[in-house]
Tab-separated table of C-alpha atoms in Angstrom:
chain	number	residue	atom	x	y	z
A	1098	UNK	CA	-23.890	-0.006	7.946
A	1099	UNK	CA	-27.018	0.973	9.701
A	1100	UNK	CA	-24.922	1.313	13.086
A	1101	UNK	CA	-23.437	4.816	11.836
A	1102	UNK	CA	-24.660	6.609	14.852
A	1103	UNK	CA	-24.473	3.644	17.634
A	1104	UNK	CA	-22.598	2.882	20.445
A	1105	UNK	CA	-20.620	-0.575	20.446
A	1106	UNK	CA	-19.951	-2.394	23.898
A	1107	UNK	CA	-17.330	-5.036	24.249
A	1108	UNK	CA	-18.227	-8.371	25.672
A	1109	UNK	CA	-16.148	-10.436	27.940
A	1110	UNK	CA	-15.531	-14.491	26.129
A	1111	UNK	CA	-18.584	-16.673	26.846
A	1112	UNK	CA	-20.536	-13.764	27.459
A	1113	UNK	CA	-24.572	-15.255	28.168
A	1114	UNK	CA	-26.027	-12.205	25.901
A	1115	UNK	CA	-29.775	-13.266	26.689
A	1116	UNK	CA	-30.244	-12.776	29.896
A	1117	UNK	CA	-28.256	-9.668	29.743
A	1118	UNK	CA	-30.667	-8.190	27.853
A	1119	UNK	CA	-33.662	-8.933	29.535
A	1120	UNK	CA	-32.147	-7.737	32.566
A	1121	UNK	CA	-30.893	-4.425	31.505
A	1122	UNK	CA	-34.004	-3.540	29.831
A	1123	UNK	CA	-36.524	-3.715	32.506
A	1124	UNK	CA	-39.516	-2.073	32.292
A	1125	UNK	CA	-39.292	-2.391	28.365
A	1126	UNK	CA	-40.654	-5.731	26.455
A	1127	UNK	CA	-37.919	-7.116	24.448
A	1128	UNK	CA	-38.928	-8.335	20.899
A	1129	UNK	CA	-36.274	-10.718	19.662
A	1130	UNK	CA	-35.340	-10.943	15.544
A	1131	UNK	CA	-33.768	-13.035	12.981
A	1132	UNK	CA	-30.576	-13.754	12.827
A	1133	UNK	CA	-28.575	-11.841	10.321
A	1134	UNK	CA	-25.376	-13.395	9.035
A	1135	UNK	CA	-23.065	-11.663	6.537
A	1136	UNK	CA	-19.642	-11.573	4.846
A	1137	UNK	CA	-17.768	-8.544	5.538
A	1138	UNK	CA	-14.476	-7.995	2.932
A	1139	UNK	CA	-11.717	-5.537	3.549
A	1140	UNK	CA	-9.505	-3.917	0.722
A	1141	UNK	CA	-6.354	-2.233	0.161
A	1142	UNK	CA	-3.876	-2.205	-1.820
A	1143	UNK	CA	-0.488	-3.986	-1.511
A	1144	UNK	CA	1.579	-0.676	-0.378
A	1145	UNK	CA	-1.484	-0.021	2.495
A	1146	UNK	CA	-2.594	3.534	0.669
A	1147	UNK	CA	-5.850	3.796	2.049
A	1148	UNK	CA	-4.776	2.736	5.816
A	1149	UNK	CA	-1.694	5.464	4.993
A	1150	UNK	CA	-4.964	8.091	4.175
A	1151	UNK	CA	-6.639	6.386	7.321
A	1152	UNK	CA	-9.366	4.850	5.145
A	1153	UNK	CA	-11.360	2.042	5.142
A	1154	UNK	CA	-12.898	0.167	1.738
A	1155	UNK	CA	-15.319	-2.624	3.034
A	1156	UNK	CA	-17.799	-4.901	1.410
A	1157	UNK	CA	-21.193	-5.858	2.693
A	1158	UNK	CA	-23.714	-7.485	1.052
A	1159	UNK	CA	-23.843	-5.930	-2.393
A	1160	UNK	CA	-22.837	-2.639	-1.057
A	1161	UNK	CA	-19.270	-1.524	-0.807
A	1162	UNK	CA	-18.304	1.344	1.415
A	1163	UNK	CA	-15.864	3.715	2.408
A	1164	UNK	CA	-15.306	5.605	5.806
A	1165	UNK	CA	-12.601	6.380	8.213
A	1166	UNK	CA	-10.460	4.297	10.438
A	1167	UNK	CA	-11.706	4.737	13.496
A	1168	UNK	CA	-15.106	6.129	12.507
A	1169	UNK	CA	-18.192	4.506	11.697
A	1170	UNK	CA	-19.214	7.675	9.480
A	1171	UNK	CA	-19.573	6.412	5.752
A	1172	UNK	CA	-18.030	8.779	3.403
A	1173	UNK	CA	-19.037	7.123	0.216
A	1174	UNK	CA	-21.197	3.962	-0.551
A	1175	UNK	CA	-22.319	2.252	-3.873
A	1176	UNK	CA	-24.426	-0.634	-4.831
A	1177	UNK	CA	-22.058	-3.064	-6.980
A	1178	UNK	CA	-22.455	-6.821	-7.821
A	1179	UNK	CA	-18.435	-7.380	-7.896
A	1180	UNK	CA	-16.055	-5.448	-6.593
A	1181	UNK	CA	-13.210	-3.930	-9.133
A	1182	UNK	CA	-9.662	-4.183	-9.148
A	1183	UNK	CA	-8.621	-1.020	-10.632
A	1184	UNK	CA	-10.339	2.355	-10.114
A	1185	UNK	CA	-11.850	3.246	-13.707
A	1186	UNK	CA	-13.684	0.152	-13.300
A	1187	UNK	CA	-15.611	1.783	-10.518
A	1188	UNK	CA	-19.228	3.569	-11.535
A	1189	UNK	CA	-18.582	7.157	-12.040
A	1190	UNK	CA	-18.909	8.887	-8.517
A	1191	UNK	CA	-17.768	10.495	-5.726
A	1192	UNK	CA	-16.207	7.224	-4.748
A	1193	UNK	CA	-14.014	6.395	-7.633
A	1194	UNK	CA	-12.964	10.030	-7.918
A	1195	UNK	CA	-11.650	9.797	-4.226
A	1196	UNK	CA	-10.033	6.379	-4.530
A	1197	UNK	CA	-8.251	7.503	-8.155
A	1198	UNK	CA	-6.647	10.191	-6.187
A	1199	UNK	CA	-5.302	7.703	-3.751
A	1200	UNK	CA	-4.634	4.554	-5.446
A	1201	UNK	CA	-3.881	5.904	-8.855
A	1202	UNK	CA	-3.121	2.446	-10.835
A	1203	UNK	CA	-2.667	0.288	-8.301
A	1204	UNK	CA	-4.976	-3.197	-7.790
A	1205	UNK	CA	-7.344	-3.199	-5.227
A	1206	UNK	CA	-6.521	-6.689	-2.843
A	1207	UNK	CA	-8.722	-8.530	-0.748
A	1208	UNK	CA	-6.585	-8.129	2.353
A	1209	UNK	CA	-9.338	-10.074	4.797
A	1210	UNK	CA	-12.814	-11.679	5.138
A	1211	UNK	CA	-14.880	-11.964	8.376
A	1212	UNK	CA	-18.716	-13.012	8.918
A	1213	UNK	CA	-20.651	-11.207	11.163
A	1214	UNK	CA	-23.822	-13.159	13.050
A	1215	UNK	CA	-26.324	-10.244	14.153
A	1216	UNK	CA	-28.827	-10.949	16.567
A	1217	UNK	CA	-31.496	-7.653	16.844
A	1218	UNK	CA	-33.608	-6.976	19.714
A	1219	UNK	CA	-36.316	-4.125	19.881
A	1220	UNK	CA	-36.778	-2.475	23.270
A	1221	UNK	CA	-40.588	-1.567	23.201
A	1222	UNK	CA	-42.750	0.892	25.533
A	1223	UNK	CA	-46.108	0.216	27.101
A	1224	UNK	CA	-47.903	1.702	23.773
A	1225	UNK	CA	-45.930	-0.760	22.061
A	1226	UNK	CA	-43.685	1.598	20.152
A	1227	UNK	CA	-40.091	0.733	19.096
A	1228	UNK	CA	-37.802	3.140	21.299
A	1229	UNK	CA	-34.141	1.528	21.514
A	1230	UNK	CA	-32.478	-0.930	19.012
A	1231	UNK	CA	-29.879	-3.529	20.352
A	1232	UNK	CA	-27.096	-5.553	18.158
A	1233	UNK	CA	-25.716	-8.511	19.778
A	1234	UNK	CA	-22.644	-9.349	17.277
A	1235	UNK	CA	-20.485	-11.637	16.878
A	1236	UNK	CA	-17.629	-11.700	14.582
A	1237	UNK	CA	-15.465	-15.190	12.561
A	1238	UNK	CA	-13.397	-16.564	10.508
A	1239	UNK	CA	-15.912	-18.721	9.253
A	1240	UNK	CA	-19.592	-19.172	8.755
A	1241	UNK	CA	-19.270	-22.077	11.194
A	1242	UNK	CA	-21.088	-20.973	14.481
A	1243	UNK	CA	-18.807	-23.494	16.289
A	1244	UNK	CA	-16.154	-21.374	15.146
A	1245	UNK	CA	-14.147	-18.874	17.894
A	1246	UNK	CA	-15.430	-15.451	17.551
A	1247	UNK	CA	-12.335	-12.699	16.714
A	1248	UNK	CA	-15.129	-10.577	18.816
A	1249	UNK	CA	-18.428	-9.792	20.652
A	1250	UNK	CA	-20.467	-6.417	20.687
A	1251	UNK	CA	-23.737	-4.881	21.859
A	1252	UNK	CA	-24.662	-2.250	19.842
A	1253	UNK	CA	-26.893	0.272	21.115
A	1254	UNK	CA	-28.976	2.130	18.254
A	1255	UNK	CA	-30.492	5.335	19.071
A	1256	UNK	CA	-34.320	5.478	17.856
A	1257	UNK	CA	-35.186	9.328	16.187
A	1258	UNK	CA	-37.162	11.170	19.142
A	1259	UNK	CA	-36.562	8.795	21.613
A	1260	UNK	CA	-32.864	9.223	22.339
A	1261	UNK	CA	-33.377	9.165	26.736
A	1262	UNK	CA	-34.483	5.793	26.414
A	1263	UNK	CA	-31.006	4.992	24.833
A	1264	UNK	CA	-29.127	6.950	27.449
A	1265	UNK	CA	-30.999	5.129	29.944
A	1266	UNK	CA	-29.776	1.868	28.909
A	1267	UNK	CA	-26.282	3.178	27.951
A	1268	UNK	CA	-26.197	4.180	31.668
A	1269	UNK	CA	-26.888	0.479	33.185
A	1270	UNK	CA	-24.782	-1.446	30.396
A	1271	UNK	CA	-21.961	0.759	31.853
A	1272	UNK	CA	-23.114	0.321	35.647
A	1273	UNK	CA	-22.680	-3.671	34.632
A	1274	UNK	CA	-19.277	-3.037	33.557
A	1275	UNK	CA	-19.334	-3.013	29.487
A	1276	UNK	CA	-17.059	-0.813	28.446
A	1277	UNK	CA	-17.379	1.423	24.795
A	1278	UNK	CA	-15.444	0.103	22.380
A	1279	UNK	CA	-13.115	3.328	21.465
A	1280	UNK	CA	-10.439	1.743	18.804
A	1281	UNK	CA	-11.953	0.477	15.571
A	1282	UNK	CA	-12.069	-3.295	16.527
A	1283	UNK	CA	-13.097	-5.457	13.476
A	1284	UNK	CA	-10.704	-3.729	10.900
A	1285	UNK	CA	-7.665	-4.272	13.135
A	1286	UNK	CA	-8.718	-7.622	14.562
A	1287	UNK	CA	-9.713	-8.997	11.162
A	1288	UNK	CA	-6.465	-8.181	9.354
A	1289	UNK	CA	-4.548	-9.619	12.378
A	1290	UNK	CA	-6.490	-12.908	12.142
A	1291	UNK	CA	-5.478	-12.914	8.226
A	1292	UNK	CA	-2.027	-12.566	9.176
A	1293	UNK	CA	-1.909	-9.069	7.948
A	1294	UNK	CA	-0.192	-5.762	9.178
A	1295	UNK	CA	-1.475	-2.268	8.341
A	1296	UNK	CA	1.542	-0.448	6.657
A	1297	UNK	CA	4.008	-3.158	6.999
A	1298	UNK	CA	4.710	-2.500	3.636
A	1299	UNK	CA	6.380	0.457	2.163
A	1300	UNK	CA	9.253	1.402	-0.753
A	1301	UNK	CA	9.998	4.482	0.877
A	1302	UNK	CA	10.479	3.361	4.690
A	1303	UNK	CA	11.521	5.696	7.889
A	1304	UNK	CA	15.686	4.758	7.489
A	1305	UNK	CA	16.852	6.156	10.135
A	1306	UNK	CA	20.864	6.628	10.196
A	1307	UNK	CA	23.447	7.933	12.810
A	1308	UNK	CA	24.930	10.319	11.504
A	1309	UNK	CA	28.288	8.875	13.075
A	1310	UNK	CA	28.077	5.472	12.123
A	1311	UNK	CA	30.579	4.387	9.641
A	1312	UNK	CA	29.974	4.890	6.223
A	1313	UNK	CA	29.924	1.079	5.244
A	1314	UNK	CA	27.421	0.518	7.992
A	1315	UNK	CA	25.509	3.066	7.042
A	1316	UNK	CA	24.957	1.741	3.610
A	1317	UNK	CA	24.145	-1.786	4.547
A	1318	UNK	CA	21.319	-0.122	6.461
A	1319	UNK	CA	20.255	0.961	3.467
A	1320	UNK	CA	20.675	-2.052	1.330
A	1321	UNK	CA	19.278	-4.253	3.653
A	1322	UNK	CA	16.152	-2.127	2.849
A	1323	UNK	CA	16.105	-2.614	-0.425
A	1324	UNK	CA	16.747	-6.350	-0.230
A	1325	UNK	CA	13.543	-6.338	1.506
A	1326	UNK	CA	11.290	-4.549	-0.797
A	1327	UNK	CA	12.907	-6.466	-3.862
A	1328	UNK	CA	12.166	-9.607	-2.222
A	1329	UNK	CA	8.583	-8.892	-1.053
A	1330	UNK	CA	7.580	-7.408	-4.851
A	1331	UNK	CA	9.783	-10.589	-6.769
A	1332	UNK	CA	7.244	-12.995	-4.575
A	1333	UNK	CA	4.644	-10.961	-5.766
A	1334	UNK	CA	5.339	-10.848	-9.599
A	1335	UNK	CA	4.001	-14.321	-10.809
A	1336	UNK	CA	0.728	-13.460	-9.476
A	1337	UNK	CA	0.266	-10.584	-11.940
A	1338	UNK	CA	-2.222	-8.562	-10.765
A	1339	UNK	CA	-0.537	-5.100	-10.091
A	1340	UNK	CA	1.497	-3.921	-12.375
A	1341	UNK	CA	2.913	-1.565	-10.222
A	1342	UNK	CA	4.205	-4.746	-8.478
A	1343	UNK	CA	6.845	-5.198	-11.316
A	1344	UNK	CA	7.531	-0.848	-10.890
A	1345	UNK	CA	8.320	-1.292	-7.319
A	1346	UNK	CA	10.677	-4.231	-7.522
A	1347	UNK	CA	12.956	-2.476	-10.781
A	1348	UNK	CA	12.994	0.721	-8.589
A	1349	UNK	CA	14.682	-0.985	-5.739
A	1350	UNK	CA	16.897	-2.720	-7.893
A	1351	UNK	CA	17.858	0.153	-9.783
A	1352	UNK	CA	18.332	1.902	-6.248
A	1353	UNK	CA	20.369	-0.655	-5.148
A	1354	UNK	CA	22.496	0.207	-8.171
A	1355	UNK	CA	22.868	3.131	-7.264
A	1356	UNK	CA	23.804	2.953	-3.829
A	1357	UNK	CA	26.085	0.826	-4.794
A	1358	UNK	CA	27.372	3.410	-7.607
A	1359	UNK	CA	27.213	6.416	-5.169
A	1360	UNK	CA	28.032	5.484	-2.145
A	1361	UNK	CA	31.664	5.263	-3.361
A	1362	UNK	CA	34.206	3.226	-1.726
A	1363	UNK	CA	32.381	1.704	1.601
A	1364	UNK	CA	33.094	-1.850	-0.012
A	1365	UNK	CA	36.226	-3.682	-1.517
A	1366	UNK	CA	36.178	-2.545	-5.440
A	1367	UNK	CA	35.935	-6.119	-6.461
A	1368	UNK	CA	32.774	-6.797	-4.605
A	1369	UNK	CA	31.268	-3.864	-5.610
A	1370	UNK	CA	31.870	-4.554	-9.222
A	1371	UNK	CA	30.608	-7.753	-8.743
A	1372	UNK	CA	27.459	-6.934	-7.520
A	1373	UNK	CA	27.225	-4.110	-9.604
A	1374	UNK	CA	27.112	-6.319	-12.893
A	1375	UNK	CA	24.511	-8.822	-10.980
A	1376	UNK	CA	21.923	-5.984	-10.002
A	1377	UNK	CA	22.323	-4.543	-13.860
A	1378	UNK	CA	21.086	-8.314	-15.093
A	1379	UNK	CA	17.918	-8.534	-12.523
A	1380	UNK	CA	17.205	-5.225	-13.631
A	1381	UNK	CA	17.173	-5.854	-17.019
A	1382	UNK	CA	14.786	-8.788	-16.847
A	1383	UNK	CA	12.170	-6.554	-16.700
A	1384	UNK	CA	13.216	-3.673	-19.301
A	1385	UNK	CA	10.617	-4.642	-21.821
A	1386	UNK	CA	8.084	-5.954	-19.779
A	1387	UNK	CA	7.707	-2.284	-17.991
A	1388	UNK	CA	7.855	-0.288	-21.668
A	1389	UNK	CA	4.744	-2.521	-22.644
A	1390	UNK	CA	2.629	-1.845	-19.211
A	1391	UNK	CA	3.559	1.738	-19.522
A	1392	UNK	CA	2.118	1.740	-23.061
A	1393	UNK	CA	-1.021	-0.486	-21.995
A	1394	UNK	CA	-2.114	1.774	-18.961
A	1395	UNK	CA	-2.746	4.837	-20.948
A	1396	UNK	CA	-4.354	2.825	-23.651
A	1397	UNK	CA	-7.336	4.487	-22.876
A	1398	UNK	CA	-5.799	8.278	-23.541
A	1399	UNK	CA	-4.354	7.396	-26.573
A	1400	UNK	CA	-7.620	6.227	-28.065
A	1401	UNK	CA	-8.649	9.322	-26.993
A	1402	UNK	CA	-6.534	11.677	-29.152
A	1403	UNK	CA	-8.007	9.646	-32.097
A	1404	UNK	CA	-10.667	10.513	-34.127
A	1405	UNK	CA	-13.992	8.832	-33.159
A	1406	UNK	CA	-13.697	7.397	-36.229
A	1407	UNK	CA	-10.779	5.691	-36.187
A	1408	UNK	CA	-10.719	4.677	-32.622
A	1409	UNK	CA	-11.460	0.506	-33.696
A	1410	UNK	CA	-9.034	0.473	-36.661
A	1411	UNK	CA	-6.154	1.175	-33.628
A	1412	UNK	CA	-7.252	-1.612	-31.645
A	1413	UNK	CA	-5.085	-4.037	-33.039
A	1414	UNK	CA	-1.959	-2.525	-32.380
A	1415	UNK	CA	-2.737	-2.921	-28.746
A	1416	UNK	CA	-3.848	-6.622	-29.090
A	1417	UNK	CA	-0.294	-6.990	-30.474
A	1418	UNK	CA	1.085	-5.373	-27.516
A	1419	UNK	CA	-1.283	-7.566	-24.892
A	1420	UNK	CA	0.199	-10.364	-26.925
A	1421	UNK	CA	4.139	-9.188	-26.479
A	1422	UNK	CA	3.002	-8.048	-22.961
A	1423	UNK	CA	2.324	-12.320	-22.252
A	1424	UNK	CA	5.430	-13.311	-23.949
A	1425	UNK	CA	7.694	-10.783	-22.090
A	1426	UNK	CA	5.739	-11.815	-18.892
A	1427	UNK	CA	7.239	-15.180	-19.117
A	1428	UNK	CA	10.443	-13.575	-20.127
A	1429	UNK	CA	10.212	-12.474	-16.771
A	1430	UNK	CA	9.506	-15.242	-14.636
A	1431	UNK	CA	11.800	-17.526	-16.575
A	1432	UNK	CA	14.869	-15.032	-15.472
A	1433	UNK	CA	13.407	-14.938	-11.624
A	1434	UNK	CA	13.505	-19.100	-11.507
A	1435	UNK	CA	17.490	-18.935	-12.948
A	1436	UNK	CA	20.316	-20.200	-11.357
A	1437	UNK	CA	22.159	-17.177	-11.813
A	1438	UNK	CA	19.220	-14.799	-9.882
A	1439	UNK	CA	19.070	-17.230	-7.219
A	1440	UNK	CA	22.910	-17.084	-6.775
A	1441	UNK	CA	23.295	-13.063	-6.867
A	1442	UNK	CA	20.451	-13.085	-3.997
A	1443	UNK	CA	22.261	-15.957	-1.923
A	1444	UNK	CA	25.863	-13.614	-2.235
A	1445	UNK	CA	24.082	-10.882	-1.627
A	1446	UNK	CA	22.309	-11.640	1.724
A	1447	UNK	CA	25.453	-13.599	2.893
A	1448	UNK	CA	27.418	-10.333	2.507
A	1449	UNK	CA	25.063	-8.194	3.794
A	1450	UNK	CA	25.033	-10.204	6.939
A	1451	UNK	CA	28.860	-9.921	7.470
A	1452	UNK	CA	30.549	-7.581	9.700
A	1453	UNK	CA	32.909	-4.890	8.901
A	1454	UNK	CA	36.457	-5.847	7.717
A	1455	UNK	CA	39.139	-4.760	10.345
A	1456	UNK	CA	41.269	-2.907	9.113
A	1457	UNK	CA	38.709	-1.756	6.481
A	1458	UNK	CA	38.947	-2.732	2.685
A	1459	UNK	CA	38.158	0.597	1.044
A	1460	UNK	CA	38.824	4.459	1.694
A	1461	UNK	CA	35.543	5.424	2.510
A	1462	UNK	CA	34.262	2.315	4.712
A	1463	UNK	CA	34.849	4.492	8.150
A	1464	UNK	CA	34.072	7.799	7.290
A	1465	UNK	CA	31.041	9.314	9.280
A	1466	UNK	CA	27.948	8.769	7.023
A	1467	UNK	CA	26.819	12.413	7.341
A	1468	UNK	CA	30.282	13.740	5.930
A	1469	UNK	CA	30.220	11.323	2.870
A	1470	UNK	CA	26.198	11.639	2.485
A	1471	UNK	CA	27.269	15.529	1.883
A	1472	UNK	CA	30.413	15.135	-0.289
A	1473	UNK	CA	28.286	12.551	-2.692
A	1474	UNK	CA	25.182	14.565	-2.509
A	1475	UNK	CA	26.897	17.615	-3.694
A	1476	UNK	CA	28.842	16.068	-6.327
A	1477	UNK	CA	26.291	14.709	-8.241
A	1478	UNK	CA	24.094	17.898	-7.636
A	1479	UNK	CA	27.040	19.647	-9.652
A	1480	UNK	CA	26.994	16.677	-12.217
A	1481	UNK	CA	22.967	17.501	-12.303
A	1482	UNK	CA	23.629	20.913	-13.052
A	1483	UNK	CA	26.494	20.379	-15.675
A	1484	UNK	CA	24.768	18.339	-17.766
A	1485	UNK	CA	21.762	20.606	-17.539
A	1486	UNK	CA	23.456	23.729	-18.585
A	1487	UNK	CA	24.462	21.375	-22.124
A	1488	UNK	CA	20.941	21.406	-23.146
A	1489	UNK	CA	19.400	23.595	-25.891
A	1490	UNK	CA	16.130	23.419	-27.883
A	1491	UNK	CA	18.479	21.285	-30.515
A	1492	UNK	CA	19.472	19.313	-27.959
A	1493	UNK	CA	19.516	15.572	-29.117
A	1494	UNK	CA	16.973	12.891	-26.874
A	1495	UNK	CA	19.821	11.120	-25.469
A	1496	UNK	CA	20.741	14.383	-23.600
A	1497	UNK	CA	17.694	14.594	-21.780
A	1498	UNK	CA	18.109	11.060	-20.909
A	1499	UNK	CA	21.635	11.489	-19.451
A	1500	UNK	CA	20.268	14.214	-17.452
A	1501	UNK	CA	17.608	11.907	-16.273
A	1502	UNK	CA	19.669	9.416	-14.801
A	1503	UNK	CA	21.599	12.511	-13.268
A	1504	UNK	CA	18.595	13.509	-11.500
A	1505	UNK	CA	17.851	9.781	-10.844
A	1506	UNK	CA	20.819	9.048	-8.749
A	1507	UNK	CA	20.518	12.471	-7.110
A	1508	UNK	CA	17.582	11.824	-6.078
A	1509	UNK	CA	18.422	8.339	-4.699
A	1510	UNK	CA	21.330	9.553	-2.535
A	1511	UNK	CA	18.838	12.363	-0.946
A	1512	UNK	CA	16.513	10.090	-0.076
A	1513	UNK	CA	18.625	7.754	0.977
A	1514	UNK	CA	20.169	9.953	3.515
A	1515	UNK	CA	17.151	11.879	4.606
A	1516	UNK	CA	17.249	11.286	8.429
A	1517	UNK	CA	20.979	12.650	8.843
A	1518	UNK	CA	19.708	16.612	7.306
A	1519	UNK	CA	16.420	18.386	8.570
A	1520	UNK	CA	13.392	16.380	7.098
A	1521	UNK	CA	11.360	19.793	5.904
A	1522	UNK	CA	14.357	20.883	3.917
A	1523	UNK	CA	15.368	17.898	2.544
A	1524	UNK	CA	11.538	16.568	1.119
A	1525	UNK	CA	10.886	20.559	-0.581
A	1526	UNK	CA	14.104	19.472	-2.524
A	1527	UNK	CA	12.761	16.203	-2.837
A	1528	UNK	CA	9.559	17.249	-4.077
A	1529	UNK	CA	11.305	20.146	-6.679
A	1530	UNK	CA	13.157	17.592	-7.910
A	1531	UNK	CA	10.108	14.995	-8.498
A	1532	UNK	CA	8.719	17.825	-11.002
A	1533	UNK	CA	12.040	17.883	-13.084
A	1534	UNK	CA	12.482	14.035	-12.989
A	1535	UNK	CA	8.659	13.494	-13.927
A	1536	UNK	CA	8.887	15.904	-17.177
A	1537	UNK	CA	12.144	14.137	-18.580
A	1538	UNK	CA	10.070	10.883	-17.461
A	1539	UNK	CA	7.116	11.608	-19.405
A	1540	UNK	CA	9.431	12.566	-22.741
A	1541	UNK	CA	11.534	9.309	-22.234
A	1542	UNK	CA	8.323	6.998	-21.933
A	1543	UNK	CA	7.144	9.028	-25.378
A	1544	UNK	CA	10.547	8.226	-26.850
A	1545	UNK	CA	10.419	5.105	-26.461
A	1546	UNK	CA	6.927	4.295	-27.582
């Protein structure tokens, strides 16, 4: 934290620091200091949003920071004894206000721990004054100094009014062959050791289709996908510290629905059926689970449009919903240790891994995927529209909800084929359509409660 304005050299392995040091900083007198060890905690959360914003949120001491990747410039720091897990947990600040706009609701993760060993030197002049700081670092898995280091730096630390003595001995540390350390080293290298990849994870991903391919290709692509997200979220659930972990996993299941719904006849009719019915019963497992979180996170605004006054006498409707909340998480994890979910995931994967029938099952299965991504995409554009045009200020609830699974599927069949029409284009649509689906969103989720 106090290296903001440094340089940092690597070091070769087995790297005799020492005599380095009193070698490079002839005519100075080197005053050695205590050792320094501390613990050095990175977070994110589980879908990588603050490596997507190319941030950083570190822990040091009792201080927790935020800067850029690839910066050593601190944007925000705060004292805190523990560190929180959602953001309106954080002191009021510049901080939380940034992180909120990020994160939104998700849980912040410890993602990886390192300990840093610090060894300071002073580089003194013939009046004795303090004119160039050095950091001799070393960075592990463990406390254990027998440990191997991940890494080794020399930090050189400009002193205020004395900055040619530190270009002086930036000059011979470079004439001895240490070269600046350009990339941000310990973030990268620390994750790595935790097994741990910056953005592996995403629900969106970059699918990338020919727009030749056949059509039934095309959508196993896209399935595949999804298997992949439900899989990584469903080993995530039982741990139950996100709720947004349990949001993530329905949406890929209900987009797997859907591509199975709307990306009409790529498969035999029986299998799609099939799968079809399985994919409504893991979605369903979660129904009421998601109505209660959806109630519980904006706990805090509902209060809020109560009097003062009344504000306690509502708290024990929402101890009743905690309570449901438990009941329907084990609801939940009962369903994802069945027999019948671990059967529709074995059928599933084994016919995902099979290769096209020759000759082809179903009408559509060797169609170019850009001419059926357009005939689909229009259609249910129309259907969009249609069932848009029935709606009045009389109109009953369930209209607005049959135009919201309209919009749903729509939506899921654009995004789905996004890399076969130009990207600009295609997210602006996205995006207007986001607006539409998050209105009817908000009224269903009011509906409901």
């Amino acid at each position: 934290q106090a290296m903001v304005d440094s340089t940092q050299f690597n070091l070769p392995d087995d790297f005799d620091i020492e005599p380095f040091i009193h070698a490079s900083s002839d005519p100075y007198r080197v005053n050695k200091e205590r050792v320094k060890v501390e613990t050095i905690r990175i977070y994110d959360t589980l879908d990588w949003r603050l490596f997507n914003k190319s941030l950083v949120l570190y822990s040091c001491a009792d201080k927790l920071c935020l800067r850029k990747l690839s910066k050593r410039e601190i944007l925000h720091s705060v004292s805190i004894p523990s560190i929180p897990v959602f953001t309106w947990e954080f002191p009021s600040g510049k901080m939380k206000e940034q992180l909120a706009a990020v994160i939104g609701v998700r849980a912040l993760l410890k993602l990886a721990e390192v300990h840093s060993r610090s060894l300071p030197y002073r580089l003194l002049d013939r009046e004795g004054k303090t004119v160039v700081r050095l950091v001799y670092e070393e960075i592990r898995l463990s406390r254990n100094r027998n440990a191997p280091a991940l890494a080794a730096h020399l930090w050189l630390l400009p002193v205020k009014g004395y900055s040619k003595h530190s270009q002086k001995i930036a000059l011979k540390f470079e004439q001895a062959g240490l070269k600046v350390n350009a990339e941000d080293d310990l973030y990268f290298r620390g994750l790595k050791a935790a097994d741990k990849t910056p953005g592996s994870y995403s629900t969106k991903g970059a699918l990338q289709l020919d727009p030749h391919m056949r059509a039934d290709e095309a959508a196993k692509v896209i399935l595949r996908f999804l298997l992949r997200v439900i899989q990584f979220n469903a080993a995530n659930i039982e741990k139950d510290i996100d709720t947004e972990v349990i949001h993530d996993f329905r949406v890929a299941v209900r987009r797997t629905r859907a591509a199975l719904g709307q990306i009409r006849s790529v498969f035999p009719a029986k299998t799609t059926e099939r799968f079809k019915e399985d994919f409504a019963f893991v979605g369903k497992l979660t129904n009421e689970l998601r109505d209660l979180d959806v109630c519980l996170l904006k706990e805090d605004a509902y209060k809020a449009k109560v009097a003062p006054v009344l504000r306690n006498d509502i708290e024990p409707l929402f101890d009743y919903l905690r309570k449901k909340r438990s009941e329907a998480f084990q609801k939940v994890i009962r369903g994802l240790k069945s027999k019948r979910y671990a059967t529709t995931f074995k059928d599933w994967e084994t016919f995902l891994d099979t290769p096209p029938q020759e000759p082809p099952a179903a009408a559509n299965a060797e169609v170019p995927a850009i001419t059926l991504a357009r005939k689909r995409i229009f259609k249910k554009y129309r259907s969009v529209v249609e069932a848009g045009n029935l709606i009045s200020e009389s109109a009953d609830d369930r209209m607005l909800h049959v135009l919201r699974i309209h919009c749903k599927k729509l939506r899921y069949l654009m995004e789905f084929f996004t890399s076969l029409f130009h990207p600009e284009t295609m997210n602006r649509l996205i995006e207007q359509l986001k607006k539409l689906q998050d209105n009817l969103g908000d009224f269903n989720d009011l509906r409901v409660q």
